[in-house]
XYZ file of C-alpha atoms in Angstrom:
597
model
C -59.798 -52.955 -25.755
C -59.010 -54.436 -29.809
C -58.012 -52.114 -32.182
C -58.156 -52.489 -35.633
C -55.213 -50.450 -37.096
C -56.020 -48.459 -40.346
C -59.830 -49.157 -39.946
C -62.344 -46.045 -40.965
C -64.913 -47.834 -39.021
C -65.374 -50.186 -36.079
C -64.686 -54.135 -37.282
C -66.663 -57.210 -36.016
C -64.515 -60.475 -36.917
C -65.902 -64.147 -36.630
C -66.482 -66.229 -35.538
C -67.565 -64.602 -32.189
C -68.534 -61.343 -34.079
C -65.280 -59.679 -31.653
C -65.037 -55.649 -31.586
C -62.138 -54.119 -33.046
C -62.098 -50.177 -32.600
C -60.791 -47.953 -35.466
C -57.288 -45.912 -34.912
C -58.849 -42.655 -35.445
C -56.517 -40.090 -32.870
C -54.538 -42.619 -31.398
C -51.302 -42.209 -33.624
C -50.159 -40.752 -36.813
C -48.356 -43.314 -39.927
C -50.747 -43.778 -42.877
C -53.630 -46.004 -42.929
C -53.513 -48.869 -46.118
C -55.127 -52.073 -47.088
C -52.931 -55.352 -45.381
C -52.728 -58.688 -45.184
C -51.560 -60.922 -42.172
C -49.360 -63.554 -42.788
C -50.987 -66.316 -40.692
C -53.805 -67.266 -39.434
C -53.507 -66.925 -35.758
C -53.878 -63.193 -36.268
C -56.840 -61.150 -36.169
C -58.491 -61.718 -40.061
C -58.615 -57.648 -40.249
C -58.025 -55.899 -44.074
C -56.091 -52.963 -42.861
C -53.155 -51.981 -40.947
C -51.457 -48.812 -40.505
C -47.529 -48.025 -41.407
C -44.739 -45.550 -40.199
C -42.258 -44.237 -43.091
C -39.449 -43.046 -41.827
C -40.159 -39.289 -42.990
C -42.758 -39.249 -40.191
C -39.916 -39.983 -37.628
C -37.905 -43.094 -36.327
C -40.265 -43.737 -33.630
C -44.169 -43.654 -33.437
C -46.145 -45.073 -30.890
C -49.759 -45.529 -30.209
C -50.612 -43.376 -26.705
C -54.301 -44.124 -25.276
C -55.484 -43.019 -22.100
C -57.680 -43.360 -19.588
C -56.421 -47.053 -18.767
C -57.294 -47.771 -15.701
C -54.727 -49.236 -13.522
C -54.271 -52.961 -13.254
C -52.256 -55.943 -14.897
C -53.044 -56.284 -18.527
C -51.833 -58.561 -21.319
C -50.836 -56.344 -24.334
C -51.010 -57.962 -27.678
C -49.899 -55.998 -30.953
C -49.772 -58.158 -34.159
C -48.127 -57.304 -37.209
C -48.941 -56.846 -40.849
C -47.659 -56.387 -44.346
C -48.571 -53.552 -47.044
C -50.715 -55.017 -50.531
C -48.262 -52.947 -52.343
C -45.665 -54.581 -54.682
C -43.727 -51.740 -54.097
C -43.342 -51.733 -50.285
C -40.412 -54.426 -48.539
C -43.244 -57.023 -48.004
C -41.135 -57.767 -44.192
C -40.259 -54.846 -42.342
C -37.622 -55.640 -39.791
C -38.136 -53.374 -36.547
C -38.164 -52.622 -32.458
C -41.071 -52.617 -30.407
C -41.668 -50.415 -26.716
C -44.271 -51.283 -24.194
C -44.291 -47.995 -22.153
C -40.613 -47.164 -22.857
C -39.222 -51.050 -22.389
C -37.730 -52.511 -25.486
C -39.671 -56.006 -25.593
C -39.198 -57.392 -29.024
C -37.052 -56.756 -31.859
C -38.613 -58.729 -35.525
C -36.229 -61.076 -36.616
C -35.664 -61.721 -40.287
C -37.909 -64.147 -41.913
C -40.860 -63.632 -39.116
C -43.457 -63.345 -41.985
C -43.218 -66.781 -43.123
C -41.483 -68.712 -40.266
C -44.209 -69.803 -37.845
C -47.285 -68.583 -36.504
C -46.045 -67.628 -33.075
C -43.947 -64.871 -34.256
C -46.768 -62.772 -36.031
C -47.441 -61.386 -32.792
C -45.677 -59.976 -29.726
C -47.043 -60.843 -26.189
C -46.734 -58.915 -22.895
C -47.773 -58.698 -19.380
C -47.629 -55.786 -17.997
C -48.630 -53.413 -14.987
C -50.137 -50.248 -16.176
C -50.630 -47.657 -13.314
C -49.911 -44.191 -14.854
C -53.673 -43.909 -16.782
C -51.917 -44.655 -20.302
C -50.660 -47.546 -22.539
C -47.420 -46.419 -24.560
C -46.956 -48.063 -27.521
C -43.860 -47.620 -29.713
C -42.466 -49.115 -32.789
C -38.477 -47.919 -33.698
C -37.622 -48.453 -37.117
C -34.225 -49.555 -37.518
C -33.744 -49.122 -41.701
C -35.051 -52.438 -43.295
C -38.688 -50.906 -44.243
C -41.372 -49.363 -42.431
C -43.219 -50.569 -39.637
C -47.198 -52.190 -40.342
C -49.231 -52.721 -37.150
C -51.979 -54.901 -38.008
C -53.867 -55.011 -34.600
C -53.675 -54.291 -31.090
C -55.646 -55.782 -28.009
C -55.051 -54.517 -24.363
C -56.533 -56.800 -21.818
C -57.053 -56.915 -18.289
C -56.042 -60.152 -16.025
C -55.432 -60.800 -12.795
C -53.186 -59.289 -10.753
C -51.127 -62.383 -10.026
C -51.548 -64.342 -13.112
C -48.359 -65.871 -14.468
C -46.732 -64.653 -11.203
C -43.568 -66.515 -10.993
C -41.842 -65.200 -7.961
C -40.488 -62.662 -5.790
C -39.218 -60.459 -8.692
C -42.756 -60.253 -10.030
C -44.315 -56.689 -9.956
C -44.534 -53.263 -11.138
C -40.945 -53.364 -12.462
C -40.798 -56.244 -14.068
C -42.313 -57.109 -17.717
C -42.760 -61.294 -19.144
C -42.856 -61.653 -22.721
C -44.019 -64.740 -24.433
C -41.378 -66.479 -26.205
C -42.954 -69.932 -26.879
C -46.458 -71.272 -26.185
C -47.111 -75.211 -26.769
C -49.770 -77.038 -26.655
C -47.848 -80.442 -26.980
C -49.450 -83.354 -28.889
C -51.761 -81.062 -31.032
C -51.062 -80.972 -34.618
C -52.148 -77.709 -35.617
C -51.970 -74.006 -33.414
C -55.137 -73.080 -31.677
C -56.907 -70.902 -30.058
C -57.821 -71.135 -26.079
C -61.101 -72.580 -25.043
C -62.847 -69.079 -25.235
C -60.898 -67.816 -28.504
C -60.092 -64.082 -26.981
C -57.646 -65.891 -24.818
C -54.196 -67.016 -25.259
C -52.910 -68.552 -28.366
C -51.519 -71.912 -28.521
C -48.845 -73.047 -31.303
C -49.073 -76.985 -32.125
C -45.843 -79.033 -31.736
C -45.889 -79.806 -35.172
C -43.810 -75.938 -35.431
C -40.781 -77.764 -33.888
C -39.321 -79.096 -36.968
C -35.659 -77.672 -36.267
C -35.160 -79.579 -33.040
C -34.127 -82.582 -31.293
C -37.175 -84.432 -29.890
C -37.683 -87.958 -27.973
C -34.492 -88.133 -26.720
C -31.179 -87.938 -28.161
C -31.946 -89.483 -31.580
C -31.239 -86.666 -33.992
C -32.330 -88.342 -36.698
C -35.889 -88.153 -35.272
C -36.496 -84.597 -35.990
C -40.509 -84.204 -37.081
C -43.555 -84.918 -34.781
C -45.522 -87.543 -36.995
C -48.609 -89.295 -35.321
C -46.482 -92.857 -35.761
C -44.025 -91.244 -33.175
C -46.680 -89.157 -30.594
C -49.036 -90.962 -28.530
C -52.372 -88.714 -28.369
C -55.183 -89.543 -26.184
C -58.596 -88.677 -26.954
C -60.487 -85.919 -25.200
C -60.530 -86.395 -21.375
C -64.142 -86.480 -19.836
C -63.383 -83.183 -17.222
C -61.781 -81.168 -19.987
C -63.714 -78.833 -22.175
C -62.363 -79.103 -26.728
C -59.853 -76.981 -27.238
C -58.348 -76.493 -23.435
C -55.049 -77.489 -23.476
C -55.217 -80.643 -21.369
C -57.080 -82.180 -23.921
C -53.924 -83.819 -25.839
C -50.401 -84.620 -24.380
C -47.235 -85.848 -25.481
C -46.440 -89.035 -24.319
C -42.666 -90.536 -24.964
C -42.200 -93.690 -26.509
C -40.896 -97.448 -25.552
C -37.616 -96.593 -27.300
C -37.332 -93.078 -26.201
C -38.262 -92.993 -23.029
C -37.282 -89.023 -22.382
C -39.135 -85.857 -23.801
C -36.882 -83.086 -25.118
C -37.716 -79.843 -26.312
C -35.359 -77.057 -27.351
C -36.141 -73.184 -27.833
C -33.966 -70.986 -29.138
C -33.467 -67.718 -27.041
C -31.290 -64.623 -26.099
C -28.235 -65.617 -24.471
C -27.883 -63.611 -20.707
C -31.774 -63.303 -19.645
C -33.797 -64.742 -17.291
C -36.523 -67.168 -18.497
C -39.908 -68.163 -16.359
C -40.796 -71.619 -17.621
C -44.531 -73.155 -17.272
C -44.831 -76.876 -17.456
C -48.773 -78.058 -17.324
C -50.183 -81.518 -16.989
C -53.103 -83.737 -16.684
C -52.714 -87.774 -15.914
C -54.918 -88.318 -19.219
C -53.382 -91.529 -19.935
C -56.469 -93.968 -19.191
C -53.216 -96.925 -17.938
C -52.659 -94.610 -15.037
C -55.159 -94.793 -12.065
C -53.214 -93.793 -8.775
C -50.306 -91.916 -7.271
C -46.605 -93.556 -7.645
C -47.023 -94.973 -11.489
C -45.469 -92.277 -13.074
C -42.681 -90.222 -11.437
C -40.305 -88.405 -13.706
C -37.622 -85.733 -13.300
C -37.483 -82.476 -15.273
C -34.437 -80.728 -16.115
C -33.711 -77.400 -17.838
C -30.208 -77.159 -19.693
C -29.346 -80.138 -17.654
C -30.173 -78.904 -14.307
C -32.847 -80.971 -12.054
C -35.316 -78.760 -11.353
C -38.411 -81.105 -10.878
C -37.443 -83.889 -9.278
C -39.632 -86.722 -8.648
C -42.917 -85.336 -10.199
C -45.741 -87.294 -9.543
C -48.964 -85.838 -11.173
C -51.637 -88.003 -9.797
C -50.326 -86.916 -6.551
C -49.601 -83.746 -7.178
C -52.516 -82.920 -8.938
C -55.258 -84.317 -6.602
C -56.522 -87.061 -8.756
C -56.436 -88.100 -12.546
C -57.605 -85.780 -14.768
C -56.678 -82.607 -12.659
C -54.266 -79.919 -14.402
C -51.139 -79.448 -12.444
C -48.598 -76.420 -13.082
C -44.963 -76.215 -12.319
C -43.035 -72.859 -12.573
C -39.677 -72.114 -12.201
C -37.062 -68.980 -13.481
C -33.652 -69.937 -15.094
C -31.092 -67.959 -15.940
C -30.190 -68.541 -19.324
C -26.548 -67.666 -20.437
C -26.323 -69.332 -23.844
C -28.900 -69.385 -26.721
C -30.774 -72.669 -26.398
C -32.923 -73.276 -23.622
C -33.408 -77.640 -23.276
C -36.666 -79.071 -20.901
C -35.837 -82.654 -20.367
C -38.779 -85.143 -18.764
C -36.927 -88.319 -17.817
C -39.317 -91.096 -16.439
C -38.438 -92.720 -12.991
C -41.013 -94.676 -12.454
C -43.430 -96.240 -15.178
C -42.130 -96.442 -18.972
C -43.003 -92.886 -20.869
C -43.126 -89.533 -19.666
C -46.188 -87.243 -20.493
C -46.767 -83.319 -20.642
C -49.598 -81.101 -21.756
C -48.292 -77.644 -22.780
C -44.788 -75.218 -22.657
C -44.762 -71.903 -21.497
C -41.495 -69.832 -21.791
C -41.662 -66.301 -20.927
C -38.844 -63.863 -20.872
C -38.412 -62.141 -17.897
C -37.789 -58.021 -18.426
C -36.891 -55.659 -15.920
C -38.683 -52.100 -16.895
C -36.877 -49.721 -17.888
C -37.032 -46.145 -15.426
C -39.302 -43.579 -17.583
C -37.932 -40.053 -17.912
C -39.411 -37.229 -15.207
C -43.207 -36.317 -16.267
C -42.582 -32.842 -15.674
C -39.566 -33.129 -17.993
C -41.668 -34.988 -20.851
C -44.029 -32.311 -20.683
C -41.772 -29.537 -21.068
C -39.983 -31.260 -23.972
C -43.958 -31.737 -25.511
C -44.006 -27.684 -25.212
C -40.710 -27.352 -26.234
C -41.752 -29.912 -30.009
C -45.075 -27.898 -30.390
C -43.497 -24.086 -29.324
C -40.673 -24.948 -32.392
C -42.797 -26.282 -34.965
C -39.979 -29.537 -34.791
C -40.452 -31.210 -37.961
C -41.810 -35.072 -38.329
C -38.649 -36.575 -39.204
C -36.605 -35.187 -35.227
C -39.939 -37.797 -34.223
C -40.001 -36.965 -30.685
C -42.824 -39.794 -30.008
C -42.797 -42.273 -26.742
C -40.859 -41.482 -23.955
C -37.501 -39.188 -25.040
C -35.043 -41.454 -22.765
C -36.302 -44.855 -23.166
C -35.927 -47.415 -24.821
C -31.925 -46.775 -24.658
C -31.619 -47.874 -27.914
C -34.317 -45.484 -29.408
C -33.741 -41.922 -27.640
C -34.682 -38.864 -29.004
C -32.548 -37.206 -31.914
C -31.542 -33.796 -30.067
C -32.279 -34.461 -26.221
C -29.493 -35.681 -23.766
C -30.814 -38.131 -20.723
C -28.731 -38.483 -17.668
C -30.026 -41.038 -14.742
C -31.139 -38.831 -11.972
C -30.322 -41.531 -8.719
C -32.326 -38.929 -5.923
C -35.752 -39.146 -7.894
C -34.916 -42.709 -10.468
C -35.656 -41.496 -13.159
C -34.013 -39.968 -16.458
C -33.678 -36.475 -17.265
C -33.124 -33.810 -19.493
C -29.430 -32.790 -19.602
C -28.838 -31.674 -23.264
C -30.855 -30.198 -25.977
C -29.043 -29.850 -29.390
C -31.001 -28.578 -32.122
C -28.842 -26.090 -34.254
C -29.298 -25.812 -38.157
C -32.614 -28.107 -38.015
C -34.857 -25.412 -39.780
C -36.925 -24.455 -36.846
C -38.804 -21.300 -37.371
C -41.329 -21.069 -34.094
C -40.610 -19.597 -30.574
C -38.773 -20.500 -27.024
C -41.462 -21.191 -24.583
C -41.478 -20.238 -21.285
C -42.048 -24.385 -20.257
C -38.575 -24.712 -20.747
C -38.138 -23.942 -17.499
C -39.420 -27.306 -16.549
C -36.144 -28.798 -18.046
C -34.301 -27.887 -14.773
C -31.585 -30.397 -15.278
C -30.255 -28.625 -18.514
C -26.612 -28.117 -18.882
C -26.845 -27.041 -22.317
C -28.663 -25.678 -24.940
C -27.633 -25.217 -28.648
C -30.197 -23.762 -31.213
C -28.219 -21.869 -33.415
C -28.708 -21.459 -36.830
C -32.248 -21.612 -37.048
C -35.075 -18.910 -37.320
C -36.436 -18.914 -34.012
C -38.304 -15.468 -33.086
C -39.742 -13.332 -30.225
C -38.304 -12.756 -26.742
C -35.740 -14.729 -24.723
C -38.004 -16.095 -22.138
C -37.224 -14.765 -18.668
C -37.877 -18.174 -17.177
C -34.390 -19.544 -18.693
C -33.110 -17.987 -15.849
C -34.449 -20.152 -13.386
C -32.714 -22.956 -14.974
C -29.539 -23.045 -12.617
C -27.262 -25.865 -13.662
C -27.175 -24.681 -17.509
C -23.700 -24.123 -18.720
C -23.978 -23.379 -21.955
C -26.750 -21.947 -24.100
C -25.812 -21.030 -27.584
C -29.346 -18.779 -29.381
C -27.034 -17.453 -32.522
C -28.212 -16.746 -35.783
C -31.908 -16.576 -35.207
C -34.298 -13.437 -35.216
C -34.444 -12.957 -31.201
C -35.933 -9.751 -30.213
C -36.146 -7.343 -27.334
C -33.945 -6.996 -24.528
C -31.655 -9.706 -22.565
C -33.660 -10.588 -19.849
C -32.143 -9.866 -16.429
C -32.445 -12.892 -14.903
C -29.850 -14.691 -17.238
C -27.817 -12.881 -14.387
C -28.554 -15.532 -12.186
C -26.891 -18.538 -14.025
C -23.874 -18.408 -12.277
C -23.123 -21.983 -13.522
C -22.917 -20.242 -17.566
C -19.789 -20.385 -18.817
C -20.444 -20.095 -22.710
C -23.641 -17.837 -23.840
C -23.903 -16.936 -27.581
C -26.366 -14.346 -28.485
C -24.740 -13.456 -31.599
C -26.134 -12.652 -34.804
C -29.679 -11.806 -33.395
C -31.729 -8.346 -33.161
C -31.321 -7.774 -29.527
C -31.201 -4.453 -27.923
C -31.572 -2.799 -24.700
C -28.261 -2.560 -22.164
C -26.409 -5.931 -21.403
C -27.401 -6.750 -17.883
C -25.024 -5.772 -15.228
C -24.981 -9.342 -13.791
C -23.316 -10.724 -17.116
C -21.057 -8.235 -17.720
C -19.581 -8.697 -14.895
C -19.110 -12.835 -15.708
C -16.546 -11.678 -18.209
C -13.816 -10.922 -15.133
C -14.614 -15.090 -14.648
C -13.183 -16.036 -17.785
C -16.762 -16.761 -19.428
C -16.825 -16.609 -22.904
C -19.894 -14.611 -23.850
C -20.623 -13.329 -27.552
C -23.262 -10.565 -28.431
C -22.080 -8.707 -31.601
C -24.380 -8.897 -34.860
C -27.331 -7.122 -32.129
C -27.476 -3.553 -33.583
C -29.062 -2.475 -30.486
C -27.017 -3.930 -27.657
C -24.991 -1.850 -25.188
C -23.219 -1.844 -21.821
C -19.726 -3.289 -22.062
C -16.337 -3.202 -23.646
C -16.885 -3.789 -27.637
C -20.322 -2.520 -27.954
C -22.404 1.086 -28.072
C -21.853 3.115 -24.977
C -25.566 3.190 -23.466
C -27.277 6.697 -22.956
C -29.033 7.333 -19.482
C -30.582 4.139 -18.498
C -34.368 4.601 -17.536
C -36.129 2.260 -15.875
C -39.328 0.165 -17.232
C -41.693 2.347 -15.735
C -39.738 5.823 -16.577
C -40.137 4.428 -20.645
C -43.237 3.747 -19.874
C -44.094 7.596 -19.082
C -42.099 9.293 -21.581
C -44.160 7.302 -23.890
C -47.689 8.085 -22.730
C -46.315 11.904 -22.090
C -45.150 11.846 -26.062
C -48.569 10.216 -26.904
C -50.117 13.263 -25.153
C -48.024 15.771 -26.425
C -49.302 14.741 -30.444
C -52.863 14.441 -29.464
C -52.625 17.831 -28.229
C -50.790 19.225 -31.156
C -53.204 17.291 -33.733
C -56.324 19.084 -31.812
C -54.809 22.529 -31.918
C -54.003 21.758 -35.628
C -57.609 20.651 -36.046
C -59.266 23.695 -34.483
C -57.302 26.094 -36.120
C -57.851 24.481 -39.542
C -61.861 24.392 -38.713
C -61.804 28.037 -38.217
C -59.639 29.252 -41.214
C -62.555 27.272 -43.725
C -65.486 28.488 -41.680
C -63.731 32.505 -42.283
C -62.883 31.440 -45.828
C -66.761 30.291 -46.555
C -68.138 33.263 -45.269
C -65.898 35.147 -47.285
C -66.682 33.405 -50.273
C -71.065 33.959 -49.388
C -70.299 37.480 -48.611
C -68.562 38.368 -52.232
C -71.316 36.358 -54.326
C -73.937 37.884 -52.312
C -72.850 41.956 -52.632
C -75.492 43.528 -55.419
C -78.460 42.105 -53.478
C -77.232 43.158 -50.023
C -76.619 46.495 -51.625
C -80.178 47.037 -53.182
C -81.947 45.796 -49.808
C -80.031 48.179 -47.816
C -80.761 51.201 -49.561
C -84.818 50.142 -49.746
C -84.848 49.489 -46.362
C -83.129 53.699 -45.407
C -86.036 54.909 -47.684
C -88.718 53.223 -45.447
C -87.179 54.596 -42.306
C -87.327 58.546 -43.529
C -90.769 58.142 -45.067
C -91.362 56.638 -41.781
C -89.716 59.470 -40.288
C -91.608 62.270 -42.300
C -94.968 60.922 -41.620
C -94.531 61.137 -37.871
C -93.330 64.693 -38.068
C -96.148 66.299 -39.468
C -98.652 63.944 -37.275
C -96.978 65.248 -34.518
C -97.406 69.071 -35.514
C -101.042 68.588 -35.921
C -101.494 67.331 -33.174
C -99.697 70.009 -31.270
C -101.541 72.967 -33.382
C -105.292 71.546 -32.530
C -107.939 70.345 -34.448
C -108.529 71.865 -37.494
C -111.429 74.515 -38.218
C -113.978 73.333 -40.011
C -115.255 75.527 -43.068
């Protein structure tokens, strides 16, 4: 994988039209046009850079890496901005291992040191990568490339593995004029001789300081190699200098792995036993009696030699003295430091520190980006590590974030922090609960939650901390009754502080606590309460109901009166007239039929 850091869109550079990914969700910093200062680097337009009010460190996490050995690549950059230090001077972390720190002047020094080179075994599904400013400007990342090699390539002994990291210090490909590429371009990069303008070559003569072709022999392309491999050119020593001496300047007290390739180019040698030379490192024989042809198989066959030194000064010297035959010959340098990883802090305990950051609302500049113990140099402002021998790895111990502003919550995941000894938040404006969980943290000695705007009841199971010996809850809006467990820490000569809690009660100092209920006795004098004014309100209701419906019909009854009164009386009239008609049918009726006249 190449990314192209600060791109809005995918890049294709020549001149093998190579993908470069865009950043997009890898990191945060701020994309901005770049330039890079040579031309062994990646001939991108952008880069991305870190100010420091986004955090001392910042890091580039991708996943889904499947495991393997890879060679990690990140180059570096500068802004386009007259404005910006054109050469930011920082650290760099491959998954938590300090590998490279710039040194001053890397912009316009040489080509190798654009770049930083790693091999690496990545087996946890991610590639970490970090850059730690150190206050001489703000990191630029031009480009990074994560790619896959063999499992045993470049391995140089029994300390190769899982734990150990090589960085590339110096790459030569001796007798070429100019850096180059490898024969297929994506692969390594190769700095030309012509860099080594500082050092003492051919020998002992200082005065002879610059590689010139009047003192290089360079053969022409050999028929078995293909243009641009390495074995295509070597340095071959001269009739008055018979030795070959290169010097590198390195870190005094690390282990070095040194490659040494060659190729019997030289058309004057046919057979085994006309050149034999020794090689020496800091004046140590480490090669004796090297004989290529024979080595090698044949002419024109590439033969490596590999060996780790331990280096306890600041030079590191290869010598090739002839033995046999006049001039000693050599293809390319490898030097690689050799890095022991550093131990990565507990994944559990990452992850509850990544709740913890996102719970508190922690602000960009506290960073908290890469792993929080590693590099050494470069740990997290506010968390304590401690090496934890049983599981090797770091840990939490410490968390000390009083008067940074905070204004979010305390998660529950802090519980995953279960080698905490202390805990110091004070002074910020933290709300909600205590979580219960805290409890379950056993080794924590102190915890100091002062002077935020904590809520509810102390939860009982801070009882079972019998390591606390300092708890603050001061200046907080706690209430409820002091659990019984922590009073009675006081007779241990623990210093506990609760006052500023209007609502706290239990012990000696505070409010004397009424009859203590339990959760689920609250719980029914509430609902029973609740009842109680529903059943008030519907009485209330009903009874109001009825006094308007009385009140309406009153009010319909005194408009109505004079035409109740008139219909009334009309109907009684139609009753006796009713009534009189009957009575004298009835008589008739009784008397007979009339007689007729």
């Amino acid at each position: 994988m190449r990314i192209s850091c600060g791109a809005r869109h995918d890049v294709h550079t020549a001149p093998t039209k190579t993908l470069w990914y865009k950043d997009f969700a890898y990191t945060g910093g701020i994309p901005f046009n770049g330039t890079s200062p040579s031309f062994i680097a990646p001939q991108l337009t952008t880069l991305r850079y870190f100010p420091l009010s986004e955090g001392p460190e910042n890091c580039y996490n991708i996943k889904r890496v499947p495991h393997g050995h890879y060679s990690v690549r990140i180059f570096f950059g500068m802004v386009v901005e007259p404005s910006f230090d054109n050469e930011p001077l920082f650290d760099v972390s491959v998954e938590g291992t300090l590998v490279y720190t710039l040194p001053s002047g890397w912009s316009n020094h040489d080509d190798e040191q654009v770049f930083v080179e790693t091999l690496i075994f990545l087996d946890d599904g991610t590639a970490s990568l970090c850059f730690h400013s150190t206050g001489h400007g703000d990191p630029a990342i031009l480009a990074i490339e994560i790619l896959q090699v063999d499992d045993r390539a470049y391995h140089f002994g029994p300390d190769f593995g899982k734990g150990t990291i090589i960085r590339t210090v110096k790459r030569l490909s001796c007798g070429a004029q100019e850096s180059m590429f490898d024969a297929d371009y994506s692969g390594d990069h190769w700095g030309g001789d012509r860099f080594w303008s500082s050092i003492k070559t051919f020998g002992q003569n200082s005065d002879r300081r610059i590689f010139t072709k009047n003192s290089t022999k360079s053969t022409s392309k050999a028929p078995n190699f293909y243009p641009g491999s390495i074995y295509q050119t070597a340095l071959l020593s001269t009739d008055n200098e018979p030795e070959l001496t290169y010097t590198v300047d390195v870190d005094p007290n690390k282990k070095y792995s040194v490659w040494l390739h060659f190729a019997e180019i030289d058309p004057s040698v046919t057979s085994a036993g006309q050149r034999v030379m020794d090689i020496s490192i800091n004046g140590d024989t480490v090669f004796p009696d090297v004989d290529i042809v024979k080595m090698a198989g044949g002419v024109n066959s590439a033969l490596v030699l590999n060996t780790t030194v331990p280096i306890s000064g600041r030079t590191l010297t290869i010598t090739l003295q002839p033995k046999n035959g006049t001039h000693a010959i050599i293809s390319a340098i490898e030097i690689f430091e050799v890095i022991i990883a550093e131990s990565k802090t507990l994944l559990d305990e990452v992850r509850g520190l990544q709740s913890l950051k996102n719970a508190l609302g922690l602000p960009l500049r506290l960073g908290w980006n890469g792993d929080p113990c590693v590099p050494q140099q470069h740990p997290w402002s506010g968390a304590d590590c401690q090496f934890d021998k049983t599981s090797n790895k770091w840990v939490i111990d410490g968390i000390g974030l009083d008067n940074q502003g905070l204004r979010g919550f305390l998660p529950n995941e802090i519980s995953r922090l279960r080698h905490l000894q202390s805990i110091n938040l004070s002074g910020n404006s933290i709300h909600g609960p205590i979580p219960p969980a805290l409890g379950t943290v056993t080794s924590l000695e102190t915890l100091d939650l002062s002077y935020n705007f904590f809520n509810g009841s102390i939860p009982e199971s801070l009882g079972q901390l019998t390591s606390l010996r300092t708890l603050n809850l001061n200046g907080n809006s706690l209430s409820g009754r002091i659990p019984a467990a922590l009073g009675g820490r006081l007779l241990h000569r623990a210093k506990f502080n609760f006052t500023d809690n209007a609502g706290l009660c239990g012990i000696p100092g505070l409010p004397t606590c009424g009859t203590h209920l339990t959760v689920g006795a609250k719980i029914g004098i509430g609902l029973g309460a609740c009842v109680f004014v529903l059943l008030i309100a519907t009485c209330i209701t009903c009874w109001w109901k009825r006094r308007q419906n009385i009140l309406r019909v009153q009010r319909i009854a005194a408009r109505d009166a004079p035409y109740a009164k008139s219909r009334t009386q009309f109907n009684r009239d139609v009753q006796m007239a009713r009534s009189y008609s009957h009575e004298h049918t009835r008589t008739a009726a009784e008397n007979g039929p009339p007689l007729l006249t």
